Amino acid sequence: AQTVTQSQPEMSVQEAETVTLSCTYDTSESNYYLFWYKQPPSRQMILVIRQEAYKQQNATENRFSVNFQKAAKSFSLKISDSQLGDTAMYFCAFTMKTSYDKVIFGPGTSLSVIP
Amino acid sequence: DAMVIQNPRYQVTQFGKPVTLSCSQTLNHNVMYWYQQKSSQAPKLLFHYYDKDFNNEADTPDNFQSRRPNTSFCFLDIRSPGLGDAAMYLCATGGLWEETQYFGPGTRLLVL
């Protein structure tokens, strides 16, 4: 069975600084997808970034980038130039190829951006 | 804009009184999911529909039921809510062969 682990329950970062959130996962599959979802205090879950396992290039979305280490089964999220609006719970998630397969969420990391 | 809509955003019910939560989508996605999320925890999948094909998670209590009358709508019925069912309920959708799920804003359920 697939599992997702986030070892940092809470983190904080100064505004404009860079922070990295850790995620590790366990699977025997070779073709899968990884995600970082953000859930602000308003509670709507939104997709931050996604990575396809067969792609070696790390995904990037503006200030958000990932460090995907497939052999190590590691998928960390780097937030550059942190903004107050980045304060949220961040969930690392795993799924197989199709949406018919369920998403496995990690326990989450609560990030606070400090002015 | 295409989206996932949940109504109501807040629902208060009494212990044991049936309650129905609603989800609709304009994305025309084949798959719809219901999650339960308790404070500071990850969402927990209750069940999902692939079109009209219902898939229940093994540990979802019988107290939770779902209906999907058409592609756009999906309902979560809690037959006899207990205090432990107070949570945020999230609806999500996904397209066929699309790995990303799109979430609604959630319905916060309070059981008195």
mmCIF file of C-alpha atoms in Angstrom:
data_model
loop_
_atom_site.group_PDB
_atom_site.id
_atom_site.type_symbol
_atom_site.label_atom_id
_atom_site.label_comp_id
_atom_site.label_asym_id
_atom_site.label_seq_id
_atom_site.Cartn_x
_atom_site.Cartn_y
_atom_site.Cartn_z
ATOM 1 C CA ALA A 1 0.000 0.000 0.000
ATOM 2 C CA GLN A 2 1.132 3.520 -0.739
ATOM 3 C CA THR A 3 1.905 5.877 2.126
ATOM 4 C CA VAL A 4 2.859 9.538 2.312
ATOM 5 C CA THR A 5 4.826 11.019 5.196
ATOM 6 C CA GLN A 6 5.372 14.651 6.119
ATOM 7 C CA SER A 7 7.758 14.875 9.032
ATOM 8 C CA GLN A 8 7.239 18.568 9.814
ATOM 9 C CA PRO A 9 3.848 19.184 11.468
ATOM 10 C CA GLU A 10 4.500 22.916 11.749
ATOM 11 C CA MET A 11 6.897 25.369 10.167
ATOM 12 C CA SER A 12 7.338 29.097 10.075
ATOM 13 C CA VAL A 13 9.207 31.434 7.776
ATOM 14 C CA GLN A 14 9.854 35.146 7.611
ATOM 15 C CA GLU A 15 8.160 37.038 4.846
ATOM 16 C CA ALA A 16 10.319 37.167 1.687
ATOM 17 C CA GLU A 17 12.457 34.244 2.835
ATOM 18 C CA THR A 18 12.604 30.743 1.366
ATOM 19 C CA VAL A 19 11.221 27.633 3.032
ATOM 20 C CA THR A 20 11.297 23.954 2.120
ATOM 21 C CA LEU A 21 8.611 21.460 3.132
ATOM 22 C CA SER A 22 9.553 17.791 3.174
ATOM 23 C CA CYS A 23 7.612 14.809 1.928
ATOM 24 C CA THR A 24 8.509 11.166 1.494
ATOM 25 C CA TYR A 25 6.370 8.428 0.088
ATOM 26 C CA ASP A 26 6.421 4.709 -0.335
ATOM 27 C CA THR A 27 5.250 2.806 -3.383
ATOM 28 C CA SER A 28 6.276 -0.123 -5.497
ATOM 29 C CA GLU A 29 4.806 1.457 -8.616
ATOM 30 C CA SER A 30 6.895 3.235 -11.226
ATOM 31 C CA ASN A 31 4.252 5.410 -12.868
ATOM 32 C CA TYR A 32 2.445 7.815 -10.564
ATOM 33 C CA TYR A 33 1.795 11.462 -9.774
ATOM 34 C CA LEU A 34 2.734 13.605 -6.832
ATOM 35 C CA PHE A 35 1.079 16.802 -5.719
ATOM 36 C CA TRP A 36 1.314 19.574 -3.246
ATOM 37 C CA TYR A 37 -2.078 20.925 -2.202
ATOM 38 C CA LYS A 38 -2.547 24.101 -0.184
ATOM 39 C CA GLN A 39 -5.406 24.644 2.233
ATOM 40 C CA PRO A 40 -5.545 28.204 3.597
ATOM 41 C CA PRO A 41 -7.502 29.062 6.724
ATOM 42 C CA SER A 42 -10.587 29.571 4.504
ATOM 43 C CA ARG A 43 -10.279 25.812 3.952
ATOM 44 C CA GLN A 44 -10.605 25.484 0.164
ATOM 45 C CA MET A 45 -8.029 22.984 -1.025
ATOM 46 C CA ILE A 46 -6.165 24.141 -4.108
ATOM 47 C CA LEU A 47 -3.471 22.536 -6.195
ATOM 48 C CA VAL A 48 -0.056 24.177 -5.899
ATOM 49 C CA ILE A 49 2.080 21.971 -8.095
ATOM 50 C CA ARG A 50 2.167 18.485 -9.581
ATOM 51 C CA GLN A 51 4.928 16.174 -10.720
ATOM 52 C CA GLU A 52 4.736 13.185 -13.030
ATOM 53 C CA ALA A 53 7.020 10.413 -11.864
ATOM 54 C CA TYR A 54 8.306 9.588 -15.329
ATOM 55 C CA LYS A 55 9.566 13.152 -15.793
ATOM 56 C CA GLN A 56 13.024 13.798 -14.399
ATOM 57 C CA GLN A 57 12.694 17.572 -14.596
ATOM 58 C CA ASN A 58 11.468 19.170 -11.397
ATOM 59 C CA ALA A 59 8.162 21.007 -11.708
ATOM 60 C CA THR A 60 8.046 24.756 -11.165
ATOM 61 C CA GLU A 61 5.116 27.130 -10.770
ATOM 62 C CA ASN A 62 6.198 30.725 -10.213
ATOM 63 C CA ARG A 63 7.555 30.880 -6.619
ATOM 64 C CA PHE A 64 6.884 27.204 -6.013
ATOM 65 C CA SER A 65 9.236 24.443 -7.068
ATOM 66 C CA VAL A 66 9.818 20.848 -6.130
ATOM 67 C CA ASN A 67 12.845 18.672 -5.617
ATOM 68 C CA PHE A 68 11.786 15.245 -6.850
ATOM 69 C CA GLN A 69 14.159 12.417 -5.990
ATOM 70 C CA LYS A 70 12.523 9.290 -7.361
ATOM 71 C CA ALA A 71 15.076 6.801 -6.082
ATOM 72 C CA ALA A 72 14.898 8.257 -2.602
ATOM 73 C CA LYS A 73 11.095 8.608 -2.856
ATOM 74 C CA SER A 74 11.348 12.197 -1.770
ATOM 75 C CA PHE A 75 9.254 15.132 -2.976
ATOM 76 C CA SER A 76 9.974 18.425 -1.232
ATOM 77 C CA LEU A 77 8.331 21.785 -1.909
ATOM 78 C CA LYS A 78 10.333 24.993 -1.973
ATOM 79 C CA ILE A 79 8.548 28.301 -1.579
ATOM 80 C CA SER A 80 10.648 31.294 -2.556
ATOM 81 C CA ASP A 81 9.947 34.895 -1.551
ATOM 82 C CA SER A 82 7.340 33.770 0.976
ATOM 83 C CA GLN A 83 4.225 35.901 1.211
ATOM 84 C CA LEU A 84 1.636 36.271 3.946
ATOM 85 C CA GLY A 85 -0.886 34.589 1.671
ATOM 86 C CA ASP A 86 1.236 31.448 1.714
ATOM 87 C CA THR A 87 0.131 30.794 5.286
ATOM 88 C CA ALA A 88 -1.769 27.534 5.038
ATOM 89 C CA MET A 89 -1.745 23.818 5.606
ATOM 90 C CA TYR A 90 0.216 22.051 2.882
ATOM 91 C CA PHE A 91 -0.559 18.466 1.972
ATOM 92 C CA CYS A 92 1.713 16.258 -0.049
ATOM 93 C CA ALA A 93 -0.287 13.721 -2.042
ATOM 94 C CA PHE A 94 0.210 10.697 -4.252
ATOM 95 C CA THR A 95 -1.954 9.052 -6.850
ATOM 96 C CA MET A 96 -1.671 6.530 -9.596
ATOM 97 C CA LYS A 97 -2.250 7.403 -13.218
ATOM 98 C CA THR A 98 -5.973 7.971 -13.310
ATOM 99 C CA SER A 99 -8.395 9.910 -11.160
ATOM 100 C CA TYR A 100 -10.238 6.631 -10.644
ATOM 101 C CA ASP A 101 -7.435 5.831 -8.242
ATOM 102 C CA LYS A 102 -7.720 7.527 -4.921
ATOM 103 C CA VAL A 103 -5.362 10.204 -3.719
ATOM 104 C CA ILE A 104 -3.243 9.368 -0.708
ATOM 105 C CA PHE A 105 -2.637 12.448 1.421
ATOM 106 C CA GLY A 106 0.145 13.039 3.877
ATOM 107 C CA PRO A 107 -0.720 14.369 7.351
ATOM 108 C CA GLY A 108 0.059 17.948 6.363
ATOM 109 C CA THR A 109 2.466 20.704 7.346
ATOM 110 C CA SER A 110 1.108 23.911 8.824
ATOM 111 C CA LEU A 111 3.115 26.821 7.445
ATOM 112 C CA SER A 112 3.016 30.258 9.008
ATOM 113 C CA VAL A 113 4.545 33.229 7.216
ATOM 114 C CA ILE A 114 5.627 35.850 9.720
ATOM 115 C CA PRO A 115 5.618 39.538 8.758
ATOM 116 C CA ASP B 1 -15.679 29.731 -14.370
ATOM 117 C CA ALA B 2 -15.844 25.980 -14.096
ATOM 118 C CA MET B 3 -15.971 24.966 -10.480
ATOM 119 C CA VAL B 4 -17.059 22.680 -7.673
ATOM 120 C CA ILE B 5 -19.840 24.082 -5.498
ATOM 121 C CA GLN B 6 -20.892 22.859 -2.091
ATOM 122 C CA ASN B 7 -24.053 23.786 -0.231
ATOM 123 C CA PRO B 8 -24.532 24.726 2.443
ATOM 124 C CA ARG B 9 -21.166 26.045 3.609
ATOM 125 C CA TYR B 10 -22.207 25.565 7.234
ATOM 126 C CA GLN B 11 -24.706 23.029 8.530
ATOM 127 C CA VAL B 12 -25.904 22.548 12.069
ATOM 128 C CA THR B 13 -27.854 19.430 12.921
ATOM 129 C CA GLN B 14 -28.979 17.628 16.017
ATOM 130 C CA PHE B 15 -27.646 14.349 17.261
ATOM 131 C CA GLY B 16 -29.417 11.604 15.318
ATOM 132 C CA LYS B 17 -31.199 13.925 12.884
ATOM 133 C CA PRO B 18 -30.532 13.022 9.232
ATOM 134 C CA VAL B 19 -28.674 15.580 7.184
ATOM 135 C CA THR B 20 -27.835 15.910 3.483
ATOM 136 C CA LEU B 21 -24.886 17.796 2.035
ATOM 137 C CA SER B 22 -24.830 18.815 -1.595
ATOM 138 C CA CYS B 23 -22.106 19.076 -4.217
ATOM 139 C CA SER B 24 -22.374 20.215 -7.805
ATOM 140 C CA GLN B 25 -19.798 20.666 -10.528
ATOM 141 C CA THR B 26 -19.589 22.475 -13.825
ATOM 142 C CA LEU B 27 -16.415 20.684 -14.905
ATOM 143 C CA ASN B 28 -18.297 17.732 -16.433
ATOM 144 C CA HIS B 29 -15.940 15.358 -14.622
ATOM 145 C CA ASN B 30 -16.693 11.655 -14.498
ATOM 146 C CA VAL B 31 -15.473 11.126 -10.963
ATOM 147 C CA MET B 32 -16.785 12.719 -7.776
ATOM 148 C CA TYR B 33 -15.374 12.180 -4.306
ATOM 149 C CA TRP B 34 -16.502 12.819 -0.751
ATOM 150 C CA TYR B 35 -13.921 13.373 1.959
ATOM 151 C CA GLN B 36 -14.240 13.923 5.673
ATOM 152 C CA GLN B 37 -11.676 16.238 7.209
ATOM 153 C CA LYS B 38 -11.312 16.781 10.930
ATOM 154 C CA SER B 39 -9.359 19.640 12.400
ATOM 155 C CA SER B 40 -5.645 19.656 11.523
ATOM 156 C CA GLN B 41 -5.901 16.304 9.763
ATOM 157 C CA ALA B 42 -5.633 15.164 6.185
ATOM 158 C CA PRO B 43 -8.846 14.551 4.252
ATOM 159 C CA LYS B 44 -10.165 11.030 4.613
ATOM 160 C CA LEU B 45 -11.863 9.520 1.573
ATOM 161 C CA LEU B 46 -15.359 8.227 2.312
ATOM 162 C CA PHE B 47 -16.380 7.095 -1.178
ATOM 163 C CA HIS B 48 -16.319 8.066 -4.811
ATOM 164 C CA TYR B 49 -18.377 7.688 -7.935
ATOM 165 C CA TYR B 50 -17.042 6.886 -11.352
ATOM 166 C CA ASP B 51 -20.066 7.981 -13.357
ATOM 167 C CA LYS B 52 -22.801 6.003 -11.569
ATOM 168 C CA ASP B 53 -20.444 3.330 -10.310
ATOM 169 C CA PHE B 54 -20.287 3.744 -6.519
ATOM 170 C CA ASN B 55 -17.103 2.851 -4.639
ATOM 171 C CA ASN B 56 -17.189 2.747 -0.870
ATOM 172 C CA GLU B 57 -14.049 2.818 1.244
ATOM 173 C CA ALA B 58 -13.824 -0.236 3.474
ATOM 174 C CA ASP B 59 -13.763 1.783 6.689
ATOM 175 C CA THR B 60 -16.587 4.200 5.821
ATOM 176 C CA PRO B 61 -19.377 3.730 8.381
ATOM 177 C CA ASP B 62 -22.785 2.563 7.161
ATOM 178 C CA ASN B 63 -24.156 5.797 8.597
ATOM 179 C CA PHE B 64 -22.788 7.557 5.520
ATOM 180 C CA GLN B 65 -24.551 7.145 2.196
ATOM 181 C CA SER B 66 -24.261 8.894 -1.134
ATOM 182 C CA ARG B 67 -26.351 9.531 -4.208
ATOM 183 C CA ARG B 68 -25.390 10.769 -7.639
ATOM 184 C CA PRO B 69 -28.519 11.445 -9.673
ATOM 185 C CA ASN B 70 -26.608 12.867 -12.633
ATOM 186 C CA THR B 71 -23.115 13.915 -13.725
ATOM 187 C CA SER B 72 -23.354 17.338 -12.108
ATOM 188 C CA PHE B 73 -24.678 16.525 -8.646
ATOM 189 C CA CYS B 74 -23.629 14.331 -5.770
ATOM 190 C CA PHE B 75 -25.124 14.153 -2.271
ATOM 191 C CA LEU B 76 -23.776 12.958 1.041
ATOM 192 C CA ASP B 77 -26.425 11.637 3.424
ATOM 193 C CA ILE B 78 -25.635 11.109 7.086
ATOM 194 C CA ARG B 79 -28.462 9.009 8.426
ATOM 195 C CA SER B 80 -27.934 9.466 12.157
ATOM 196 C CA PRO B 81 -25.195 11.992 12.865
ATOM 197 C CA GLY B 82 -23.172 11.504 15.987
ATOM 198 C CA LEU B 83 -20.941 13.989 17.764
ATOM 199 C CA GLY B 84 -17.944 12.330 16.113
ATOM 200 C CA ASP B 85 -19.278 13.190 12.672
ATOM 201 C CA ALA B 86 -18.714 16.898 13.215
ATOM 202 C CA ALA B 87 -16.133 17.789 10.590
ATOM 203 C CA MET B 88 -15.505 19.541 7.311
ATOM 204 C CA TYR B 89 -16.855 17.573 4.356
ATOM 205 C CA LEU B 90 -15.056 18.131 1.093
ATOM 206 C CA CYS B 91 -16.323 17.262 -2.346
ATOM 207 C CA ALA B 92 -13.855 16.845 -5.182
ATOM 208 C CA THR B 93 -14.014 15.947 -8.851
ATOM 209 C CA GLY B 94 -11.678 14.418 -11.357
ATOM 210 C CA GLY B 95 -11.787 13.840 -15.080
ATOM 211 C CA LEU B 96 -11.270 10.476 -16.696
ATOM 212 C CA TRP B 97 -7.534 9.868 -17.052
ATOM 213 C CA GLU B 98 -6.892 13.123 -15.224
ATOM 214 C CA GLU B 99 -4.869 12.819 -12.098
ATOM 215 C CA THR B 100 -5.624 16.168 -10.519
ATOM 216 C CA GLN B 101 -8.603 16.508 -8.206
ATOM 217 C CA TYR B 102 -10.538 19.752 -7.918
ATOM 218 C CA PHE B 103 -11.995 20.551 -4.546
ATOM 219 C CA GLY B 104 -15.051 22.472 -3.456
ATOM 220 C CA PRO B 105 -14.938 24.906 -0.531
ATOM 221 C CA GLY B 106 -16.353 22.337 1.881
ATOM 222 C CA THR B 107 -19.322 22.139 4.229
ATOM 223 C CA ARG B 108 -18.608 22.460 7.921
ATOM 224 C CA LEU B 109 -20.977 20.221 9.881
ATOM 225 C CA LEU B 110 -21.732 20.843 13.523
ATOM 226 C CA VAL B 111 -23.658 18.236 15.501
ATOM 227 C CA LEU B 112 -25.406 19.405 18.665
#
